[in-house]
mmCIF file of C-alpha atoms in Angstrom:
data_model
loop_
_atom_site.group_PDB
_atom_site.id
_atom_site.type_symbol
_atom_site.label_atom_id
_atom_site.label_comp_id
_atom_site.label_asym_id
_atom_site.label_seq_id
_atom_site.Cartn_x
_atom_site.Cartn_y
_atom_site.Cartn_z
ATOM 1 C CA MET H 109 0.000 0.000 0.000
ATOM 2 C CA LYS H 110 2.866 2.387 0.908
ATOM 3 C CA ARG H 111 4.558 1.689 -2.450
ATOM 4 C CA PHE H 112 1.327 2.468 -4.310
ATOM 5 C CA GLY H 113 0.999 5.705 -2.368
ATOM 6 C CA LYS H 114 4.498 6.830 -3.404
ATOM 7 C CA MET H 115 3.781 6.027 -7.016
ATOM 8 C CA GLY H 116 0.551 7.981 -6.806
ATOM 9 C CA VAL H 117 2.380 11.023 -5.492
ATOM 10 C CA VAL H 118 4.946 10.818 -8.293
ATOM 11 C CA LEU H 119 2.193 10.522 -10.921
ATOM 12 C CA ALA H 120 0.317 13.480 -9.460
ATOM 13 C CA LEU H 121 3.448 15.639 -9.447
ATOM 14 C CA THR H 122 4.194 14.670 -13.072
ATOM 15 C CA LEU H 123 0.690 15.611 -14.218
ATOM 16 C CA THR H 124 0.897 18.929 -12.367
ATOM 17 C CA MET H 125 4.175 19.806 -14.124
ATOM 18 C CA VAL H 126 2.712 18.968 -17.539
ATOM 19 C CA MET H 127 -0.317 21.153 -16.876
ATOM 20 C CA LEU H 128 1.846 24.044 -15.669
ATOM 21 C CA GLY H 129 4.009 23.695 -18.779
ATOM 22 C CA ALA H 130 0.933 23.861 -21.009
ATOM 23 C CA CYS H 131 -0.407 26.972 -19.251
ATOM 24 C CA GLY H 132 2.967 28.648 -19.639
ATOM 25 C CA ASN H 133 2.516 28.460 -23.433
ATOM 26 C CA ASN H 134 -0.844 30.220 -23.306
ATOM 27 C CA ASN H 135 0.444 33.586 -24.431
ATOM 28 C CA GLY H 136 -2.138 36.293 -25.226
ATOM 29 C CA GLY H 137 -0.418 36.927 -28.555
ATOM 30 C CA ASN H 138 -0.511 33.260 -29.575
ATOM 31 C CA LYS H 139 -3.490 32.754 -31.866
ATOM 32 C CA ALA H 140 -3.301 28.966 -31.629
ATOM 33 C CA ALA H 141 -3.473 29.031 -27.820
ATOM 34 C CA ASN H 142 -6.616 31.128 -27.993
ATOM 35 C CA THR H 143 -8.270 28.804 -30.469
ATOM 36 C CA GLY H 144 -7.163 25.566 -28.857
ATOM 37 C CA ASN H 145 -4.774 24.500 -31.634
ATOM 38 C CA ALA H 146 -1.914 22.574 -30.036
ATOM 39 C CA ALA H 147 0.720 22.989 -32.763
ATOM 40 C CA THR H 148 1.043 26.256 -34.676
ATOM 41 C CA GLU H 149 4.480 26.014 -36.182
ATOM 42 C CA ALA H 150 6.649 23.464 -37.937
ATOM 43 C CA PRO H 151 10.232 23.636 -39.190
ATOM 44 C CA ALA H 152 10.532 25.625 -42.415
ATOM 45 C CA ALA H 153 12.849 24.737 -45.279
ATOM 46 C CA ASN H 154 15.110 27.697 -44.495
ATOM 47 C CA GLY H 155 15.637 26.605 -40.905
ATOM 48 C CA GLY H 156 13.044 29.014 -39.453
ATOM 49 C CA THR H 157 9.453 28.234 -38.579
ATOM 50 C CA LYS H 158 6.533 27.555 -40.859
ATOM 51 C CA THR H 159 3.061 28.653 -39.742
ATOM 52 C CA GLU H 160 0.339 26.093 -40.398
ATOM 53 C CA ALA H 161 -2.178 27.164 -43.036
ATOM 54 C CA LYS H 162 -5.128 26.767 -40.644
ATOM 55 C CA ASP H 163 -3.694 29.580 -38.526
ATOM 56 C CA ILE H 164 -3.404 32.085 -41.408
ATOM 57 C CA THR H 165 -6.148 34.655 -41.997
ATOM 58 C CA LEU H 166 -6.000 36.614 -45.268
ATOM 59 C CA GLY H 167 -8.043 39.748 -45.862
ATOM 60 C CA PHE H 168 -8.593 40.369 -49.583
ATOM 61 C CA SER H 169 -10.291 43.382 -51.178
ATOM 62 C CA GLN H 170 -11.303 42.870 -54.807
ATOM 63 C CA VAL H 171 -11.979 45.678 -57.297
ATOM 64 C CA GLY H 172 -15.394 44.305 -58.228
ATOM 65 C CA ALA H 173 -16.964 42.000 -60.795
ATOM 66 C CA GLU H 174 -16.777 44.273 -63.830
ATOM 67 C CA SER H 175 -15.475 41.706 -66.312
ATOM 68 C CA GLY H 176 -14.925 38.053 -67.112
ATOM 69 C CA TRP H 177 -11.274 38.531 -66.170
ATOM 70 C CA ARG H 178 -12.168 39.832 -62.726
ATOM 71 C CA SER H 179 -14.598 36.964 -62.089
ATOM 72 C CA ALA H 180 -11.906 34.433 -63.019
ATOM 73 C CA ASN H 181 -9.429 36.247 -60.761
ATOM 74 C CA THR H 182 -11.833 36.169 -57.813
ATOM 75 C CA LYS H 183 -12.556 32.466 -58.270
ATOM 76 C CA SER H 184 -8.845 31.673 -58.455
ATOM 77 C CA ILE H 185 -8.167 33.486 -55.177
ATOM 78 C CA GLN H 186 -11.137 31.948 -53.353
ATOM 79 C CA ASP H 187 -10.396 28.424 -54.579
ATOM 80 C CA SER H 188 -6.673 28.718 -53.822
ATOM 81 C CA ALA H 189 -7.291 30.035 -50.292
ATOM 82 C CA LYS H 190 -9.632 27.127 -49.617
ATOM 83 C CA GLU H 191 -7.147 24.615 -50.999
ATOM 84 C CA ALA H 192 -4.357 26.129 -48.880
ATOM 85 C CA GLY H 193 -6.535 25.949 -45.779
ATOM 86 C CA TYR H 194 -6.458 29.699 -45.130
ATOM 87 C CA THR H 195 -9.285 31.682 -43.579
ATOM 88 C CA LEU H 196 -10.245 34.198 -46.294
ATOM 89 C CA LYS H 197 -12.078 37.415 -45.482
ATOM 90 C CA PHE H 198 -13.244 38.653 -48.885
ATOM 91 C CA SER H 199 -14.632 42.078 -49.801
ATOM 92 C CA ASP H 200 -16.015 43.302 -53.151
ATOM 93 C CA ALA H 201 -15.366 47.053 -53.561
ATOM 94 C CA GLN H 202 -17.793 47.433 -56.480
ATOM 95 C CA GLN H 203 -15.151 49.557 -58.263
ATOM 96 C CA LYS H 204 -15.136 52.221 -55.522
ATOM 97 C CA GLN H 205 -11.930 53.218 -53.759
ATOM 98 C CA GLU H 206 -13.763 54.287 -50.604
ATOM 99 C CA ASN H 207 -15.157 50.768 -50.270
ATOM 100 C CA GLN H 208 -11.677 49.289 -50.487
ATOM 101 C CA ILE H 209 -10.333 51.660 -47.861
ATOM 102 C CA LYS H 210 -13.195 50.681 -45.517
ATOM 103 C CA ALA H 211 -12.475 46.997 -46.148
ATOM 104 C CA ILE H 212 -8.757 47.405 -45.406
ATOM 105 C CA ARG H 213 -9.538 49.221 -42.151
ATOM 106 C CA SER H 214 -11.932 46.424 -41.237
ATOM 107 C CA PHE H 215 -9.188 43.860 -41.880
ATOM 108 C CA ILE H 216 -6.871 45.865 -39.601
ATOM 109 C CA GLN H 217 -9.474 45.855 -36.832
ATOM 110 C CA GLN H 218 -9.936 42.109 -37.256
ATOM 111 C CA LYS H 219 -6.159 41.645 -36.937
ATOM 112 C CA VAL H 220 -5.768 39.478 -40.022
ATOM 113 C CA ASP H 221 -2.290 38.098 -40.736
ATOM 114 C CA VAL H 222 -1.933 39.542 -44.232
ATOM 115 C CA ILE H 223 -3.907 42.063 -46.301
ATOM 116 C CA ALA H 224 -3.975 41.726 -50.092
ATOM 117 C CA PHE H 225 -5.888 43.906 -52.516
ATOM 118 C CA SER H 226 -6.187 44.905 -56.149
ATOM 119 C CA PRO H 227 -6.368 48.730 -56.114
ATOM 120 C CA VAL H 228 -9.241 50.363 -58.005
ATOM 121 C CA VAL H 229 -6.962 53.308 -58.854
ATOM 122 C CA GLU H 230 -3.264 54.019 -58.305
ATOM 123 C CA SER H 231 -3.413 57.082 -56.046
ATOM 124 C CA GLY H 232 -4.697 57.826 -52.548
ATOM 125 C CA TRP H 233 -3.542 54.795 -50.544
ATOM 126 C CA ASP H 234 -0.764 56.097 -48.295
ATOM 127 C CA THR H 235 -2.924 56.874 -45.257
ATOM 128 C CA VAL H 236 -4.609 53.478 -44.970
ATOM 129 C CA LEU H 237 -1.396 51.621 -45.844
ATOM 130 C CA LYS H 238 0.394 53.474 -43.053
ATOM 131 C CA GLU H 239 -2.386 52.320 -40.703
ATOM 132 C CA ALA H 240 -1.763 48.705 -41.744
ATOM 133 C CA LYS H 241 1.986 49.138 -41.279
ATOM 134 C CA ALA H 242 1.467 50.642 -37.803
ATOM 135 C CA ALA H 243 -0.668 47.617 -36.918
ATOM 136 C CA GLY H 244 2.129 45.305 -38.047
ATOM 137 C CA ILE H 245 0.063 43.749 -40.852
ATOM 138 C CA PRO H 246 1.955 43.170 -44.133
ATOM 139 C CA VAL H 247 0.244 44.203 -47.379
ATOM 140 C CA VAL H 248 0.470 42.503 -50.778
ATOM 141 C CA LEU H 249 -0.645 44.251 -53.976
ATOM 142 C CA THR H 250 -2.202 41.987 -56.602
ATOM 143 C CA ASP H 251 -2.945 42.663 -60.272
ATOM 144 C CA ARG H 252 -2.631 46.449 -59.930
ATOM 145 C CA ALA H 253 0.000 48.715 -58.389
ATOM 146 C CA VAL H 254 -0.160 51.939 -56.383
ATOM 147 C CA ASP H 255 1.856 55.102 -57.021
ATOM 148 C CA SER H 256 3.086 55.538 -53.444
ATOM 149 C CA LYS H 257 6.708 56.668 -53.188
ATOM 150 C CA ASP H 258 7.029 54.803 -49.886
ATOM 151 C CA THR H 259 7.527 51.219 -51.029
ATOM 152 C CA SER H 260 7.871 50.068 -47.418
ATOM 153 C CA LEU H 261 4.083 50.298 -47.138
ATOM 154 C CA TYR H 262 3.690 47.006 -49.006
ATOM 155 C CA VAL H 263 5.726 43.823 -49.260
ATOM 156 C CA THR H 264 5.384 43.042 -52.954
ATOM 157 C CA PHE H 265 3.348 43.587 -56.095
ATOM 158 C CA LEU H 266 2.164 40.403 -57.800
ATOM 159 C CA GLY H 267 0.740 40.848 -61.271
ATOM 160 C CA SER H 268 1.203 41.546 -64.955
ATOM 161 C CA ASP H 269 3.479 44.102 -66.589
ATOM 162 C CA PHE H 270 0.785 46.338 -68.082
ATOM 163 C CA VAL H 271 3.253 48.555 -69.936
ATOM 164 C CA GLU H 272 4.664 45.473 -71.644
ATOM 165 C CA GLU H 273 1.115 44.401 -72.569
ATOM 166 C CA GLY H 274 0.626 47.745 -74.287
ATOM 167 C CA ARG H 275 3.940 47.334 -76.064
ATOM 168 C CA LYS H 276 2.949 43.899 -77.366
ATOM 169 C CA ALA H 277 -0.283 45.349 -78.760
ATOM 170 C CA GLY H 278 1.653 48.168 -80.411
ATOM 171 C CA GLU H 279 4.285 45.843 -81.849
ATOM 172 C CA TRP H 280 1.680 43.659 -83.543
ATOM 173 C CA LEU H 281 -0.036 46.706 -85.014
ATOM 174 C CA SER H 282 3.251 48.227 -86.166
ATOM 175 C CA ASP H 283 4.163 45.003 -87.918
ATOM 176 C CA GLN H 284 0.784 44.827 -89.663
ATOM 177 C CA TYR H 285 1.160 48.351 -91.036
ATOM 178 C CA LYS H 286 4.938 48.588 -91.470
ATOM 179 C CA ASP H 287 4.509 49.291 -95.201
ATOM 180 C CA ALA H 288 1.591 51.729 -94.815
ATOM 181 C CA SER H 289 1.765 54.772 -97.079
ATOM 182 C CA GLU H 290 -1.413 56.377 -95.728
ATOM 183 C CA ASP H 291 -2.623 57.240 -92.249
ATOM 184 C CA VAL H 292 -4.093 54.420 -90.130
ATOM 185 C CA ASN H 293 -6.852 55.773 -87.886
ATOM 186 C CA ILE H 294 -6.950 54.171 -84.426
ATOM 187 C CA VAL H 295 -9.556 54.531 -81.696
ATOM 188 C CA GLU H 296 -8.740 53.479 -78.143
ATOM 189 C CA LEU H 297 -11.059 52.154 -75.452
ATOM 190 C CA GLN H 298 -9.278 52.883 -72.175
ATOM 191 C CA GLY H 299 -9.827 51.090 -68.901
ATOM 192 C CA THR H 300 -11.008 52.757 -65.691
ATOM 193 C CA THR H 301 -9.593 56.283 -65.474
ATOM 194 C CA GLY H 302 -6.649 56.446 -63.092
ATOM 195 C CA SER H 303 -6.188 52.685 -62.857
ATOM 196 C CA ALA H 304 -2.762 51.119 -63.379
ATOM 197 C CA PRO H 305 -3.755 48.917 -66.335
ATOM 198 C CA ALA H 306 -5.407 51.833 -68.148
ATOM 199 C CA ASN H 307 -2.433 54.139 -67.629
ATOM 200 C CA ASP H 308 0.197 51.547 -68.438
ATOM 201 C CA ARG H 309 -1.483 49.868 -71.426
ATOM 202 C CA MET H 310 -1.938 53.274 -73.011
ATOM 203 C CA GLU H 311 1.689 54.222 -72.264
ATOM 204 C CA GLY H 312 3.193 51.017 -73.679
ATOM 205 C CA PHE H 313 1.063 51.155 -76.830
ATOM 206 C CA ALA H 314 1.862 54.827 -77.497
ATOM 207 C CA GLU H 315 5.571 54.231 -76.899
ATOM 208 C CA VAL H 316 5.753 51.652 -79.699
ATOM 209 C CA ILE H 317 3.480 53.121 -82.375
ATOM 210 C CA LYS H 318 5.078 56.584 -82.259
ATOM 211 C CA SER H 319 7.897 55.206 -84.425
ATOM 212 C CA ASN H 320 5.427 54.971 -87.329
ATOM 213 C CA PRO H 321 3.989 58.426 -88.193
ATOM 214 C CA HIS H 322 1.095 56.820 -90.098
ATOM 215 C CA LEU H 323 -0.303 55.195 -86.939
ATOM 216 C CA LYS H 324 -2.555 57.833 -85.402
ATOM 217 C CA VAL H 325 -4.868 57.587 -82.381
ATOM 218 C CA ILE H 326 -7.767 59.835 -83.428
ATOM 219 C CA ALA H 327 -9.986 59.194 -80.385
ATOM 220 C CA SER H 328 -9.395 57.767 -76.909
ATOM 221 C CA GLN H 329 -11.965 57.426 -74.134
ATOM 222 C CA THR H 330 -12.619 55.273 -71.085
ATOM 223 C CA GLY H 331 -14.972 52.325 -71.390
ATOM 224 C CA ASP H 332 -14.480 51.537 -67.688
ATOM 225 C CA PHE H 333 -13.505 47.924 -68.485
ATOM 226 C CA THR H 334 -17.185 46.958 -69.011
ATOM 227 C CA ARG H 335 -18.945 45.488 -72.028
ATOM 228 C CA ALA H 336 -21.864 47.924 -71.851
ATOM 229 C CA LYS H 337 -19.635 50.988 -71.691
ATOM 230 C CA GLY H 338 -17.416 49.618 -74.456
ATOM 231 C CA LYS H 339 -20.436 49.360 -76.742
ATOM 232 C CA GLU H 340 -21.634 52.844 -75.816
ATOM 233 C CA VAL H 341 -18.289 54.540 -76.433
ATOM 234 C CA MET H 342 -17.702 52.649 -79.689
ATOM 235 C CA GLN H 343 -21.084 53.833 -80.937
ATOM 236 C CA ALA H 344 -19.964 57.392 -80.241
ATOM 237 C CA PHE H 345 -16.636 56.784 -81.999
ATOM 238 C CA LEU H 346 -18.414 55.483 -85.100
ATOM 239 C CA LYS H 347 -20.737 58.486 -85.247
ATOM 240 C CA ALA H 348 -17.914 61.003 -84.823
ATOM 241 C CA ASN H 349 -15.371 59.362 -87.134
ATOM 242 C CA LYS H 350 -16.148 58.165 -90.657
ATOM 243 C CA ASP H 351 -12.899 56.291 -91.174
ATOM 244 C CA ILE H 352 -11.781 53.994 -88.350
ATOM 245 C CA ASP H 353 -9.202 51.389 -89.277
ATOM 246 C CA VAL H 354 -8.234 49.934 -85.880
ATOM 247 C CA LEU H 355 -9.702 49.562 -82.404
ATOM 248 C CA TYR H 356 -7.366 49.071 -79.456
ATOM 249 C CA ALA H 357 -9.343 47.962 -76.374
ATOM 250 C CA HIS H 358 -7.710 47.716 -72.950
ATOM 251 C CA ASN H 359 -9.690 44.548 -72.176
ATOM 252 C CA ASP H 360 -11.808 41.878 -73.845
ATOM 253 C CA ASP H 361 -15.116 42.969 -72.348
ATOM 254 C CA MET H 362 -14.879 46.437 -73.879
ATOM 255 C CA ALA H 363 -13.815 44.876 -77.179
ATOM 256 C CA LEU H 364 -16.837 42.562 -77.105
ATOM 257 C CA GLY H 365 -19.156 45.508 -76.470
ATOM 258 C CA ALA H 366 -17.484 47.399 -79.304
ATOM 259 C CA ILE H 367 -18.023 44.431 -81.628
ATOM 260 C CA GLN H 368 -21.771 44.718 -81.008
ATOM 261 C CA ALA H 369 -21.653 48.408 -81.981
ATOM 262 C CA ILE H 370 -19.562 47.707 -85.087
ATOM 263 C CA GLU H 371 -21.925 44.979 -86.275
ATOM 264 C CA ALA H 372 -24.942 47.188 -85.592
ATOM 265 C CA ALA H 373 -23.362 49.801 -87.855
ATOM 266 C CA GLY H 374 -23.228 47.256 -90.674
ATOM 267 C CA LEU H 375 -19.481 46.704 -90.497
ATOM 268 C CA LYS H 376 -17.451 43.525 -90.022
ATOM 269 C CA PRO H 377 -15.259 43.441 -86.897
ATOM 270 C CA GLY H 378 -11.823 42.034 -87.669
ATOM 271 C CA GLU H 379 -12.130 43.007 -91.334
ATOM 272 C CA ASP H 380 -13.512 46.524 -91.760
ATOM 273 C CA ILE H 381 -12.040 47.458 -88.395
ATOM 274 C CA LYS H 382 -9.047 45.540 -87.027
ATOM 275 C CA ILE H 383 -9.366 44.832 -83.310
ATOM 276 C CA ILE H 384 -6.639 44.439 -80.688
ATOM 277 C CA SER H 385 -7.583 43.499 -77.131
ATOM 278 C CA VAL H 386 -6.035 42.567 -73.789
ATOM 279 C CA ASP H 387 -6.965 39.748 -71.356
ATOM 280 C CA ALA H 388 -7.617 36.555 -73.384
ATOM 281 C CA VAL H 389 -10.622 35.418 -71.347
ATOM 282 C CA LYS H 390 -12.772 32.713 -72.902
ATOM 283 C CA ASP H 391 -15.350 35.061 -74.498
ATOM 284 C CA GLY H 392 -12.565 37.138 -76.019
ATOM 285 C CA MET H 393 -10.772 34.057 -77.294
ATOM 286 C CA GLN H 394 -14.025 32.822 -78.814
ATOM 287 C CA ALA H 395 -14.427 36.102 -80.692
ATOM 288 C CA ALA H 396 -10.808 35.869 -81.817
ATOM 289 C CA SER H 397 -11.297 32.307 -83.051
ATOM 290 C CA GLU H 398 -14.174 33.656 -85.186
ATOM 291 C CA GLY H 399 -11.923 36.345 -86.651
ATOM 292 C CA LYS H 400 -13.712 39.217 -84.906
ATOM 293 C CA ILE H 401 -10.672 40.056 -82.762
ATOM 294 C CA ASN H 402 -7.376 39.991 -84.644
ATOM 295 C CA PHE H 403 -4.894 39.970 -81.784
ATOM 296 C CA ILE H 404 -5.140 39.406 -78.025
ATOM 297 C CA VAL H 405 -2.480 40.095 -75.430
ATOM 298 C CA GLU H 406 -2.892 37.733 -72.487
ATOM 299 C CA CYS H 407 -3.321 39.007 -68.939
ATOM 300 C CA ASN H 408 -3.449 35.945 -66.691
ATOM 301 C CA PRO H 409 -6.129 36.239 -63.939
ATOM 302 C CA LEU H 410 -5.237 32.982 -62.168
ATOM 303 C CA LEU H 411 -3.097 34.606 -59.481
ATOM 304 C CA GLY H 412 -4.515 32.582 -56.578
ATOM 305 C CA PRO H 413 -1.801 29.909 -56.231
ATOM 306 C CA GLN H 414 1.017 32.471 -56.453
ATOM 307 C CA LEU H 415 -0.714 34.758 -53.947
ATOM 308 C CA MET H 416 -1.147 31.983 -51.381
ATOM 309 C CA GLN H 417 2.535 31.081 -51.650
ATOM 310 C CA VAL H 418 3.486 34.733 -51.167
ATOM 311 C CA VAL H 419 1.207 34.937 -48.110
ATOM 312 C CA GLN H 420 2.783 31.806 -46.620
ATOM 313 C CA ASN H 421 6.292 33.174 -47.196
ATOM 314 C CA VAL H 422 5.395 36.550 -45.681
ATOM 315 C CA VAL H 423 3.896 34.966 -42.560
ATOM 316 C CA ASP H 424 6.939 32.726 -42.190
ATOM 317 C CA GLY H 425 9.263 35.705 -42.432
ATOM 318 C CA GLN H 426 10.905 34.504 -45.635
ATOM 319 C CA ALA H 427 12.308 36.888 -48.251
ATOM 320 C CA VAL H 428 9.836 37.910 -50.970
ATOM 321 C CA GLU H 429 10.750 39.657 -54.222
ATOM 322 C CA ALA H 430 9.465 43.234 -54.433
ATOM 323 C CA ARG H 431 8.005 42.579 -57.912
ATOM 324 C CA ILE H 432 6.586 39.266 -59.109
ATOM 325 C CA VAL H 433 5.543 39.201 -62.775
ATOM 326 C CA THR H 434 3.119 36.596 -64.096
ATOM 327 C CA GLU H 435 3.908 34.629 -67.269
ATOM 328 C CA GLU H 436 1.708 35.500 -70.247
ATOM 329 C CA SER H 437 1.406 35.072 -74.020
ATOM 330 C CA THR H 438 -0.268 36.576 -77.098
ATOM 331 C CA PHE H 439 -2.746 35.117 -79.593
ATOM 332 C CA THR H 440 -3.637 35.725 -83.209
ATOM 333 C CA SER H 441 -7.027 34.512 -84.432
ATOM 334 C CA GLU H 442 -5.553 31.197 -85.577
ATOM 335 C CA GLN H 443 -3.694 30.666 -82.301
ATOM 336 C CA ALA H 444 -6.843 31.447 -80.316
ATOM 337 C CA LYS H 445 -8.716 28.800 -82.292
ATOM 338 C CA GLU H 446 -6.058 26.221 -81.426
ATOM 339 C CA VAL H 447 -5.957 26.797 -77.652
ATOM 340 C CA LEU H 448 -9.616 27.665 -77.009
ATOM 341 C CA PRO H 449 -10.836 24.090 -76.306
ATOM 342 C CA GLY H 450 -8.510 23.733 -73.329
ATOM 343 C CA ARG H 451 -8.834 27.289 -72.036
ATOM 344 C CA GLU H 452 -9.308 27.493 -68.235
ATOM 345 C CA TYR H 453 -10.786 30.998 -68.160
#
């Protein structure tokens, strides 16, 4: 009986030490302790620690749902976050900067681990980004950049090179009309005023075509990246200009709206008016395969997997490149016809 009593005392003391050890790990700043998760970190490849996906909360503010590209981008992010096991707090800004700023402040209040967003416009972000920095929450820019001079306000920008997209559009056009002896009249459907893709796609295009004096942009106006606005503006272009040779649209949705206006005017898109577009979403590729769009510069919306990897690296304290460019291609009508059957978006 005495032996049993000694063993009981030893067992009791052992259990008490284990319990005290567990309580000692219950730090107020440890999210896993508050949620009851026993293990929050595992060895990382670089010798540091790797946070488990279930403990990562990502706040993401999307521009809106203005186009097929944007819908594909949203789905990619939502699906990738789910696959990674992250908690995703998603906000649709409906193309309004004030809505995005409210969403970012909400993410700060909720103490998410990382904030990512695709800015509606380039300017006006410093104040809210400084608030995120003060709260110790890293920010990742996706798809679109900001014009802040303080690059410490965000970790990285993941997305396309919009200037290069404009250059590709201009290079194709320049090649098509390299032997032109008369003026080639171009109309341009710009994206949302003040947005990075609108500014940059216009800049890259203008940079290339200026080498050919016959390539002249006779009208340029925003179509706000939407199909309806693209149709409306193209109708106005057709009424104001008798001779239009080329349409350069900053995205497929505006090009598709413009095609409706061109056909309604009794003209053949792709023949009477050459069309260049950017995005390469399925509807645009379908139009290209039918010869209605002559050339498409790809802008890949499937950024989800890359974003989740960036988020994981940021949380783990690993080095992240300040600029991450997505891989993209271009398509003529014939090339679009070839790849369309297997197109993901």
